[in-house]
PDB file of C-alpha atoms and ligand atoms in Angstrom:
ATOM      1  CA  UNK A   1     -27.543 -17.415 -15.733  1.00 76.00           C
ATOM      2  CA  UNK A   2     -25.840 -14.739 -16.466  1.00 91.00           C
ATOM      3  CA  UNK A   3     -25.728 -11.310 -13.673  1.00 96.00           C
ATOM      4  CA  UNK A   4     -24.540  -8.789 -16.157  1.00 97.00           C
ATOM      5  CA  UNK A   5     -26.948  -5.988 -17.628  1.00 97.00           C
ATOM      6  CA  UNK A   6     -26.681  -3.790 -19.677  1.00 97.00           C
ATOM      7  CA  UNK A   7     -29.157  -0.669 -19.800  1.00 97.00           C
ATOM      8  CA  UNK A   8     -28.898   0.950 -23.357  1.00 94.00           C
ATOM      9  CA  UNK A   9     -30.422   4.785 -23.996  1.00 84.00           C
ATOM     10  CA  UNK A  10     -30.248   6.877 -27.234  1.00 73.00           C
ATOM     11  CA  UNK A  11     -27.949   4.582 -29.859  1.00 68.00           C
ATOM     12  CA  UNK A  12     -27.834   1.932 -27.819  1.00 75.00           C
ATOM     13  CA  UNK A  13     -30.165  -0.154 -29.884  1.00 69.00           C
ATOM     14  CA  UNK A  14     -28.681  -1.983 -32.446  1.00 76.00           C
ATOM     15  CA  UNK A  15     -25.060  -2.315 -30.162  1.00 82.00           C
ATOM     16  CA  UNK A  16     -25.354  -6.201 -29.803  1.00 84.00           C
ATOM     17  CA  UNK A  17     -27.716  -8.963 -32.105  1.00 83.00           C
ATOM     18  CA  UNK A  18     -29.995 -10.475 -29.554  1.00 85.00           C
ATOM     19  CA  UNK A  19     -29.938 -14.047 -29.026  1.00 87.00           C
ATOM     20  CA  UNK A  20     -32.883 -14.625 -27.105  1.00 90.00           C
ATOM     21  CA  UNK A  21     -35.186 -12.638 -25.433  1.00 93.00           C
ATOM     22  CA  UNK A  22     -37.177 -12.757 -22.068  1.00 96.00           C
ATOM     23  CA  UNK A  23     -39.862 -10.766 -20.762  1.00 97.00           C
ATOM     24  CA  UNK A  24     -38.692  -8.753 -17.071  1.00 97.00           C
ATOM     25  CA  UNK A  25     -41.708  -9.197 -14.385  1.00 96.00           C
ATOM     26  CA  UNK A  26     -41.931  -6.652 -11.769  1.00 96.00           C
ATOM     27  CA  UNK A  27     -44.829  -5.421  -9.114  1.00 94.00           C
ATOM     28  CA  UNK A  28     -44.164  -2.011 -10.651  1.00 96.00           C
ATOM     29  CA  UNK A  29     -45.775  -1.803 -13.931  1.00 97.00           C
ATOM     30  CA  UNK A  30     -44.336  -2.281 -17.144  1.00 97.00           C
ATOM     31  CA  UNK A  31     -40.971  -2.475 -17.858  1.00 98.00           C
ATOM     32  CA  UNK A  32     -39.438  -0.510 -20.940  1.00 97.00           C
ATOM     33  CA  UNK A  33     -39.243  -3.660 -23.437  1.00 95.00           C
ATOM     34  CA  UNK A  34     -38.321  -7.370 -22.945  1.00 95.00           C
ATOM     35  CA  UNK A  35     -34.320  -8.141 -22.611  1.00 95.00           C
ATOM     36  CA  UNK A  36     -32.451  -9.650 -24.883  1.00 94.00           C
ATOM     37  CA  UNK A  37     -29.263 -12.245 -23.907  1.00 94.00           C
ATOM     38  CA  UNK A  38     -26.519 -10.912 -26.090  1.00 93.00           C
ATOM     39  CA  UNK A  39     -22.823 -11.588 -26.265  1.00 89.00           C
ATOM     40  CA  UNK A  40     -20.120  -8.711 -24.888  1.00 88.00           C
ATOM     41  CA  UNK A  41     -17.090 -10.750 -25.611  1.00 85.00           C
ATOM     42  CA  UNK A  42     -16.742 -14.390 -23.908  1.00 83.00           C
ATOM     43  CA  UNK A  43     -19.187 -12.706 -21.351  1.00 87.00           C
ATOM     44  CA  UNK A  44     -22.991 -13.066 -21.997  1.00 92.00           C
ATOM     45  CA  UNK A  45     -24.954 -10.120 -20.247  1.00 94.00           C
ATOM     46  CA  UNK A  46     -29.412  -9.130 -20.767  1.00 96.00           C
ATOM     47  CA  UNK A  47     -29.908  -6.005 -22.807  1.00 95.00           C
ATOM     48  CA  UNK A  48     -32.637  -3.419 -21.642  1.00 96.00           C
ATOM     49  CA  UNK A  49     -33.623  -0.626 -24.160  1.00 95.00           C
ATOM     50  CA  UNK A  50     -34.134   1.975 -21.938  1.00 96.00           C
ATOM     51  CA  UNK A  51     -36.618   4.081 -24.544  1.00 95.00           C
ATOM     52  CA  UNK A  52     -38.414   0.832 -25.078  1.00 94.00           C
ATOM     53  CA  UNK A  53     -37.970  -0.924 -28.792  1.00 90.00           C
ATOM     54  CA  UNK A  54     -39.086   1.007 -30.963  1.00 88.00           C
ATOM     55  CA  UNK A  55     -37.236   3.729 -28.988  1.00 87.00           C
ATOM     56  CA  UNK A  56     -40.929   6.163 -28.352  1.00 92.00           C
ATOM     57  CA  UNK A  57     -40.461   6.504 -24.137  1.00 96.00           C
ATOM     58  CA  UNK A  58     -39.113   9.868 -22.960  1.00 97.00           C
ATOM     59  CA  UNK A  59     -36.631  10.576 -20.029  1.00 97.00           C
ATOM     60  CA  UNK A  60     -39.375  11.635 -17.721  1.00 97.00           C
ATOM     61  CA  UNK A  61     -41.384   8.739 -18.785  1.00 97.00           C
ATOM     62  CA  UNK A  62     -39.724   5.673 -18.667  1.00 98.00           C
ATOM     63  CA  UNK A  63     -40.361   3.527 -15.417  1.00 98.00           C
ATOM     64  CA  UNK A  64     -37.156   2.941 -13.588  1.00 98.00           C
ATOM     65  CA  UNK A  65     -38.608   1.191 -10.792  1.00 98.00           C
ATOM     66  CA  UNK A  66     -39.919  -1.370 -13.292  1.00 98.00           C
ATOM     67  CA  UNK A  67     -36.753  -1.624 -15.220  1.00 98.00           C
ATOM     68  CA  UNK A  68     -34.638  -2.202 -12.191  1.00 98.00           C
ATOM     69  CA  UNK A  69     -37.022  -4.109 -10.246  1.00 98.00           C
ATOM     70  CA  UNK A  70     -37.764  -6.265 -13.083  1.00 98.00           C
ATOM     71  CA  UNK A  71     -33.431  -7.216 -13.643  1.00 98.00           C
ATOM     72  CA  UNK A  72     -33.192  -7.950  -9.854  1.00 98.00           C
ATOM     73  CA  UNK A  73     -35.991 -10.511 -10.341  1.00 98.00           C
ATOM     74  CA  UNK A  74     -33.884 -11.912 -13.194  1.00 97.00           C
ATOM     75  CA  UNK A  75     -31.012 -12.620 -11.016  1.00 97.00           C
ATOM     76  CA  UNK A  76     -28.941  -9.166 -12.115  1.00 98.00           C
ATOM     77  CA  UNK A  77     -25.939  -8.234  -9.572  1.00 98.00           C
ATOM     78  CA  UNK A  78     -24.390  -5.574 -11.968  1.00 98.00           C
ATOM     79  CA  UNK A  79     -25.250  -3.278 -14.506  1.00 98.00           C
ATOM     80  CA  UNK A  80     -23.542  -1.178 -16.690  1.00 98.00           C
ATOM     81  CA  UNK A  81     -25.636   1.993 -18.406  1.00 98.00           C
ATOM     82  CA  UNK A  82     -24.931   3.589 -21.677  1.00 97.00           C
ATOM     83  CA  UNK A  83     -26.260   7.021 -21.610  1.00 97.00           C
ATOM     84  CA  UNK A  84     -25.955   9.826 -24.276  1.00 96.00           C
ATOM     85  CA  UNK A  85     -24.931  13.101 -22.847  1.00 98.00           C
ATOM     86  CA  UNK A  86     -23.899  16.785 -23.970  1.00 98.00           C
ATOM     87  CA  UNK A  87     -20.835  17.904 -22.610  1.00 98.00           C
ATOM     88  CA  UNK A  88     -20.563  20.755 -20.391  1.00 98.00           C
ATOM     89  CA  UNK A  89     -16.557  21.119 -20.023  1.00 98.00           C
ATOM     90  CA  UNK A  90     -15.714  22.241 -23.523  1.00 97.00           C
ATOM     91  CA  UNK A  91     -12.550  19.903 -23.278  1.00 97.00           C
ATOM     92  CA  UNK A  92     -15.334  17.199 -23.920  1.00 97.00           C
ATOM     93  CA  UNK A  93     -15.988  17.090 -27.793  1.00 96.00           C
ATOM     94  CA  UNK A  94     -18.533  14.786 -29.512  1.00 97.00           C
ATOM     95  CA  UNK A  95     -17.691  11.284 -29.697  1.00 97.00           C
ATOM     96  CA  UNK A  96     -15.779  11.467 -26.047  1.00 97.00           C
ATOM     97  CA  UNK A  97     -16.781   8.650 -23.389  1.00 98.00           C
ATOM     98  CA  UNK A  98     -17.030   9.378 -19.929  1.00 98.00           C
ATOM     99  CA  UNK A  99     -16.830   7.099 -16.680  1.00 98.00           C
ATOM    100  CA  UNK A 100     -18.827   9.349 -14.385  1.00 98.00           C
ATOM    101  CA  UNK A 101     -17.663   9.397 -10.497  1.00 98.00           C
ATOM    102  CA  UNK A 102     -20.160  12.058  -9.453  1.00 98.00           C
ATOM    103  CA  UNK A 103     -23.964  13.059 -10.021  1.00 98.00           C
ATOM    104  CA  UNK A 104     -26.638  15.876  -9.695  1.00 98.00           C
ATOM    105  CA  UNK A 105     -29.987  15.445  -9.735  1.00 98.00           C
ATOM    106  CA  UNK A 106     -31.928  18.113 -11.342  1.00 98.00           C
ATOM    107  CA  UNK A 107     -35.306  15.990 -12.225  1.00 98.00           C
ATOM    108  CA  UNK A 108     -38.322  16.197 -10.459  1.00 98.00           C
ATOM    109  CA  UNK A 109     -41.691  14.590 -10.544  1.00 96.00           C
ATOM    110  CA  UNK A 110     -40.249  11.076 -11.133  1.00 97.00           C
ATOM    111  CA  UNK A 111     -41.235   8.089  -9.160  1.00 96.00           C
ATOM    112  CA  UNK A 112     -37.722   7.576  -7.338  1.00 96.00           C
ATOM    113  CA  UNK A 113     -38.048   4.939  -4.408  1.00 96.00           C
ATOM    114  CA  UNK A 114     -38.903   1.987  -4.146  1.00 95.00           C
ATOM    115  CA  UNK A 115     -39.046   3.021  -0.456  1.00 91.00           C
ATOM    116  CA  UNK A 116     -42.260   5.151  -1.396  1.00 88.00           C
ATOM    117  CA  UNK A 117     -45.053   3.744   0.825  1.00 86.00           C
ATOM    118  CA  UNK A 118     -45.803   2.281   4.831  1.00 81.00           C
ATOM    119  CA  UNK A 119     -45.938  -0.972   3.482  1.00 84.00           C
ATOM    120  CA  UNK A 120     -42.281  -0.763   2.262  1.00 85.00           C
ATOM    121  CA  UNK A 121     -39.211  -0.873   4.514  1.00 86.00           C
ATOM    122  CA  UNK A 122     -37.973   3.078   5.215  1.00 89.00           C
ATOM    123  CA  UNK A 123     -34.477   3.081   3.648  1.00 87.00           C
ATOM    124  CA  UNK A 124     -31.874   5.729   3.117  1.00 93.00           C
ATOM    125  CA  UNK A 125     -29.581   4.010   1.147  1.00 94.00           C
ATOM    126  CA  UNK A 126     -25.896   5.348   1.395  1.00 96.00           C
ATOM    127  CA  UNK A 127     -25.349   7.485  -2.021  1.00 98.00           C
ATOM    128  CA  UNK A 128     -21.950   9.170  -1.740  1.00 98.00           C
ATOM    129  CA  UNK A 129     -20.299   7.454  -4.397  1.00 98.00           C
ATOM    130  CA  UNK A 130     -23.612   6.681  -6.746  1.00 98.00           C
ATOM    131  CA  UNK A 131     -21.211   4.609  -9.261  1.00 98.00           C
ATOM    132  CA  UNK A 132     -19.955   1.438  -7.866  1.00 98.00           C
ATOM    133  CA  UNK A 133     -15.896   1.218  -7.879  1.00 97.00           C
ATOM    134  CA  UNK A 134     -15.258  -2.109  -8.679  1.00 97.00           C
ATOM    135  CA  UNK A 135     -17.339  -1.712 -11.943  1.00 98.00           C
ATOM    136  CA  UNK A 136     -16.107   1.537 -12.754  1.00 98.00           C
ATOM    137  CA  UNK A 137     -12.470   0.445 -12.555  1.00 98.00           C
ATOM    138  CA  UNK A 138     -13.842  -3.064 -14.983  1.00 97.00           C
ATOM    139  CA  UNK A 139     -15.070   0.077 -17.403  1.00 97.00           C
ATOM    140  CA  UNK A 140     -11.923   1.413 -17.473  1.00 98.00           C
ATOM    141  CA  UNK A 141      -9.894  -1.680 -17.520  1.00 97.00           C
ATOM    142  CA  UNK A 142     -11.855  -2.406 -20.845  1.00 97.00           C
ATOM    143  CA  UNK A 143     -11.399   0.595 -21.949  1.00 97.00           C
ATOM    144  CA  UNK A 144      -7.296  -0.032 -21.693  1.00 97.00           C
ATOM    145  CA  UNK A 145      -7.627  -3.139 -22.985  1.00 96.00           C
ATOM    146  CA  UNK A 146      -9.718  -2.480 -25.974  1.00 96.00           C
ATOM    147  CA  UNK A 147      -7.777   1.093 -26.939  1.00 96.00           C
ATOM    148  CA  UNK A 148     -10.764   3.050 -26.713  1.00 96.00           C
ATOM    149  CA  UNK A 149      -9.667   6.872 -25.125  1.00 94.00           C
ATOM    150  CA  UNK A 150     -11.596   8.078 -22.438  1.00 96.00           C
ATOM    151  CA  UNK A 151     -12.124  10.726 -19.274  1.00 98.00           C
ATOM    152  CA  UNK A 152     -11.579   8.559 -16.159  1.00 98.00           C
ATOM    153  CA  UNK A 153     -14.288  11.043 -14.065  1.00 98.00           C
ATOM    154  CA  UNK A 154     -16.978  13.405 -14.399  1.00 98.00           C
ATOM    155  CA  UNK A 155     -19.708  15.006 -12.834  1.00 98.00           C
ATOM    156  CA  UNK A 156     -23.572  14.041 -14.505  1.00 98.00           C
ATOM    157  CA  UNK A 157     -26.165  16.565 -14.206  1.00 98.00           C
ATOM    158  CA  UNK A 158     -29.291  14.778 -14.364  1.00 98.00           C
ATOM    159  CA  UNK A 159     -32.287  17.553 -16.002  1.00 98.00           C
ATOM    160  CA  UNK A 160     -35.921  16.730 -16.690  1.00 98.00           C
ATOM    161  CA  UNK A 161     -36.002  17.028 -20.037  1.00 96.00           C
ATOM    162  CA  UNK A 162     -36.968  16.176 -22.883  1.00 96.00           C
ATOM    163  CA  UNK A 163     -36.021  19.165 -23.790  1.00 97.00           C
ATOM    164  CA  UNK A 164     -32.690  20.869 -23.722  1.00 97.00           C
ATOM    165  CA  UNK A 165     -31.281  23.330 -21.754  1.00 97.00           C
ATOM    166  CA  UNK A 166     -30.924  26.757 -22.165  1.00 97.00           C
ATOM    167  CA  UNK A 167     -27.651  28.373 -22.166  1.00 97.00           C
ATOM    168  CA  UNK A 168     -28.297  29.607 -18.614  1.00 98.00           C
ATOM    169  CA  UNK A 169     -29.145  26.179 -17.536  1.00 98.00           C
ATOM    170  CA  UNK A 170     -25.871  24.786 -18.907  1.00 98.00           C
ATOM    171  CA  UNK A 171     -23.787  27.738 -17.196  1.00 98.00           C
ATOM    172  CA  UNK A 172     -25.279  26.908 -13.790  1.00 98.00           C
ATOM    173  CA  UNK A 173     -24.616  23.339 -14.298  1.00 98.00           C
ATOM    174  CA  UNK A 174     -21.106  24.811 -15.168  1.00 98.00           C
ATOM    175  CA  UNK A 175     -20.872  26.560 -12.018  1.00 98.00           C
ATOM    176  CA  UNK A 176     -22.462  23.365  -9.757  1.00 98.00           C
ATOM    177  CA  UNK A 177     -18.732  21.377 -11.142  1.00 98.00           C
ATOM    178  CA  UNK A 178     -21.041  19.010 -13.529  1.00 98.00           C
ATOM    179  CA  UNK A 179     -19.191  18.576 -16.955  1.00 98.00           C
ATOM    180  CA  UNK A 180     -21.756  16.367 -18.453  1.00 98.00           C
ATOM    181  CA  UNK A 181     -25.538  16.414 -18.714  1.00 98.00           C
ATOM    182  CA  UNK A 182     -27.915  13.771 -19.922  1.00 98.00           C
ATOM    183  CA  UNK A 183     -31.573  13.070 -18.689  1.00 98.00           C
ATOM    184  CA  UNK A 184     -31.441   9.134 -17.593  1.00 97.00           C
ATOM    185  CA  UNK A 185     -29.098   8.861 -14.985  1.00 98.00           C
ATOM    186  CA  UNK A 186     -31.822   9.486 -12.425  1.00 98.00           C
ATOM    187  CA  UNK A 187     -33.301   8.342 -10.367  1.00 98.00           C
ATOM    188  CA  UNK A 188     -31.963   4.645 -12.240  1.00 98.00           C
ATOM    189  CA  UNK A 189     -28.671   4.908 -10.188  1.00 98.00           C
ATOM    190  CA  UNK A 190     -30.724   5.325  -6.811  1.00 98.00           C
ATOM    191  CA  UNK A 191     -33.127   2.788  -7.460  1.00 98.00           C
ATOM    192  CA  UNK A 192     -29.868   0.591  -8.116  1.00 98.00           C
ATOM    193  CA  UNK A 193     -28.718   1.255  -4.916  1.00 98.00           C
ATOM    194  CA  UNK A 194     -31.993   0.527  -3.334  1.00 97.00           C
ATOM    195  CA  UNK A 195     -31.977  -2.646  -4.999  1.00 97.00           C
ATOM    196  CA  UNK A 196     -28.684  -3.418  -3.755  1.00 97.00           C
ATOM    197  CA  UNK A 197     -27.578  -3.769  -7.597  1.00 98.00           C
ATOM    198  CA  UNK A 198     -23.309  -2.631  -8.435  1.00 98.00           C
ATOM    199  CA  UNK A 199     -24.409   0.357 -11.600  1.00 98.00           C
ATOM    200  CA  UNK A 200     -21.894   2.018 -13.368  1.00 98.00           C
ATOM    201  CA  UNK A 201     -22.559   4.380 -16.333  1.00 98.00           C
ATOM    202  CA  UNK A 202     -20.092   4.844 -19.445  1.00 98.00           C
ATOM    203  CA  UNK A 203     -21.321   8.253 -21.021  1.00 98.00           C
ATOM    204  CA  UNK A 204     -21.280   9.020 -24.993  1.00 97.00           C
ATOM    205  CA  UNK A 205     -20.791  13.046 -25.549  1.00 98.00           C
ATOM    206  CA  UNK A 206     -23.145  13.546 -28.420  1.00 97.00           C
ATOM    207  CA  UNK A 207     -22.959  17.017 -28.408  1.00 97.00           C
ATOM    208  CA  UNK A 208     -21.831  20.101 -26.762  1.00 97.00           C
ATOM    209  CA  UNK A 209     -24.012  21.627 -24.256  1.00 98.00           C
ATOM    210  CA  UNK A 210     -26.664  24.048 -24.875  1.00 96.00           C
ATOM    211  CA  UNK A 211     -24.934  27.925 -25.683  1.00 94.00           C
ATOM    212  CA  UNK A 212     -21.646  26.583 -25.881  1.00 95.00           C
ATOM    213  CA  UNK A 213     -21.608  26.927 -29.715  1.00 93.00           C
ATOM    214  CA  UNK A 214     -22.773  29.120 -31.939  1.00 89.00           C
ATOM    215  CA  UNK A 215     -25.310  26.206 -33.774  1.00 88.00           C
ATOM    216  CA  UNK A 216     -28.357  24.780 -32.459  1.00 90.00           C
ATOM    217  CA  UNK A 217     -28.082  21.308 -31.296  1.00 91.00           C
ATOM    218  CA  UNK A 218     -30.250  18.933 -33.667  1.00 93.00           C
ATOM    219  CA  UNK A 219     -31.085  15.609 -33.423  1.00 91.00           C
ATOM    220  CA  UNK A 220     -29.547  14.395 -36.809  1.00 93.00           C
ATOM    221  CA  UNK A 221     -25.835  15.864 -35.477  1.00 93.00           C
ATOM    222  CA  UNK A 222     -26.317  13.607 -32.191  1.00 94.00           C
ATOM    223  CA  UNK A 223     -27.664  10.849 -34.107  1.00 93.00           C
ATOM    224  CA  UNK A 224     -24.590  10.936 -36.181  1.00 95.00           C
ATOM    225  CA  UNK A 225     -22.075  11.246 -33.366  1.00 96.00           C
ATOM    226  CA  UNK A 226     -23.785   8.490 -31.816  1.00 95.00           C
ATOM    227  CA  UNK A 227     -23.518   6.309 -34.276  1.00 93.00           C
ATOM    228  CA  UNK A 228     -19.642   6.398 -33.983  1.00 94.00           C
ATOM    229  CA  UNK A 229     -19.477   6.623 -30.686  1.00 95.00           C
ATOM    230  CA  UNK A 230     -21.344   3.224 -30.171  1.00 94.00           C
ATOM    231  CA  UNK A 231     -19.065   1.458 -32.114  1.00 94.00           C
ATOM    232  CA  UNK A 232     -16.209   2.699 -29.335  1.00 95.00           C
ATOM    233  CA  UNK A 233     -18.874   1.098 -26.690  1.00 96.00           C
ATOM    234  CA  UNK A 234     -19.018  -2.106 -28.375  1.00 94.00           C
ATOM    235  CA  UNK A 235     -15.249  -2.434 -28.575  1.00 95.00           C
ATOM    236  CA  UNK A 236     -14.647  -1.572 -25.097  1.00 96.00           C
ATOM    237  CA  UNK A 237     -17.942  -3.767 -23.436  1.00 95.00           C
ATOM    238  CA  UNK A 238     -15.946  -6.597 -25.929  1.00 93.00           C
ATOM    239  CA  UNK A 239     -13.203  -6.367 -23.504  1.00 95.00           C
ATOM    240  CA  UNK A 240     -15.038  -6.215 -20.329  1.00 94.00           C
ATOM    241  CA  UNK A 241     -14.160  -8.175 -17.141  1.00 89.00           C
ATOM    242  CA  UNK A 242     -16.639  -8.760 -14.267  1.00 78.00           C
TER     243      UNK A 242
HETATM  244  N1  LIG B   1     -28.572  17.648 -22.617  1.00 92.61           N
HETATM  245  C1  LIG B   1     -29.230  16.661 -21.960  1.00 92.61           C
HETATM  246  N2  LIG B   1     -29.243  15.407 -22.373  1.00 92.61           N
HETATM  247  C2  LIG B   1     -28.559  15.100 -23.487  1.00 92.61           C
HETATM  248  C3  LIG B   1     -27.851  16.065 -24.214  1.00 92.61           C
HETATM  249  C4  LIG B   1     -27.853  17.413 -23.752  1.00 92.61           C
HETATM  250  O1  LIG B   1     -27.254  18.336 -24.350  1.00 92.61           O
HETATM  251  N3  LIG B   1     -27.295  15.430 -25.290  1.00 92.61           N
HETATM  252  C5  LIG B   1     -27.634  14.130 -25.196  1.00 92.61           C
HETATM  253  N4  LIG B   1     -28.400  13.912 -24.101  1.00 92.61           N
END
């Protein structure tokens, strides 16, 4: 069975036609949707939709523990996440993908442990590097192989949302050295590391950060960017090696 996973967010969706599908059992609640067994490639890797199918779950809502608890049951070692972000450094335009090296976590109120109660072992995992090398370095070998341009590093500002920043958000993100910010990456890379699960995240730019142009940001622009973008996603996960 396969160990690969791969943990879609916004226009993630339709990236790969399902070939099966299995419900994920965990003793933390429901997961976000069944997975699906798709093809990346000659590799075969399960398919989460982070959002749930139809996508309806916000950032703040969606149960990590259950997601990630739910793929270690399956017999996941590795996952790769897809998340949609805006970008902060202005050198990041729309349609950009980012390997992130580096996090900050600006959510709160999320269940973030699985080390939450007396009747579960007190850990403090090691989180220094929150993206696991080896899979990073398969993300960008893929990348290579399949032509697809992209920013080796990057800092990811985790925020609540759902909604966006404000312009004085973005600027203190600015000033923290984050140069992208989405609203998934946390606590799902912790809880990874809990689980003793390798995560990596590949990062879409869907649209510049809050105050950084003149336009509002709208949902139909990032929808459209998306779109493209994922088609760069599928190329490169076509090509990846683990
Ligand atoms: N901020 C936070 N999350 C996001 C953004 C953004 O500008 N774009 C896509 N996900």
């Amino acid at each position: 069975m396969t160990e690969l996973a791969v943990i879609g967010g916004t226009g993630a969706l339709e990236l790969f036609q399902a070939r099966g599908e299995r419900e994920l059992e965990s003793v933390w609640g429901e997961p976000s949707a069944p997975v699906a067994l798709v093809s990346l490639g000659r590799t075969e890797a399960w398919f989460l939709a982070r959002h749930g199918r139809p996508h309806r779950i916000p950032p703040h809502r969606i149960n990590y523990r259950a997601n990630i608890d739910g793929l270690r049951r399956l017999g996941v070692k590795r996952i790769i996440s897809i998340n949609a972000v805006g970008g902060i450094d202005p050198s990041l335009e729309p349609g950009r993908l980012v390997v992130p090296d580096q996090l900050i976590d600006y959510t709160w109120g999320r269940a973030h442990a699985f080390s939450d109660d007396a009747e579960s072992p007190l850990l403090h995992v090691e989180f220094a590097h929150p993206f696991e090398g080896m899979l990073r370095e398969s993300l960008l070998d893929a990348g290579q192989a399949a032509g697809v341009e992209m920013e080796t590093k990057g800092c990811m500002a985790v925020t609540q949302g759902p909604r966006l920043e404000t312009s004085a958000e973005i600027a203190r993100l600015a000033r923290d050295g984050c140069s992208i910010v989405g609203m998934t990456g946390m606590p799902e890379t912790a809880l990874a590391r809990e689980a003793g699960l390798d995560y990596a995240s590949l990062c879409a730019v869907a649209n510049p950060a809050a105050g950084l142009e003149q336009e509002p940001i709208t949902l139909k622009e990032i929808e459209r960017v998306l779109a493209t973008a994922m088609v760069e996603v599928r190329r490169l996960l076509e090509c990846l090696k683990t």
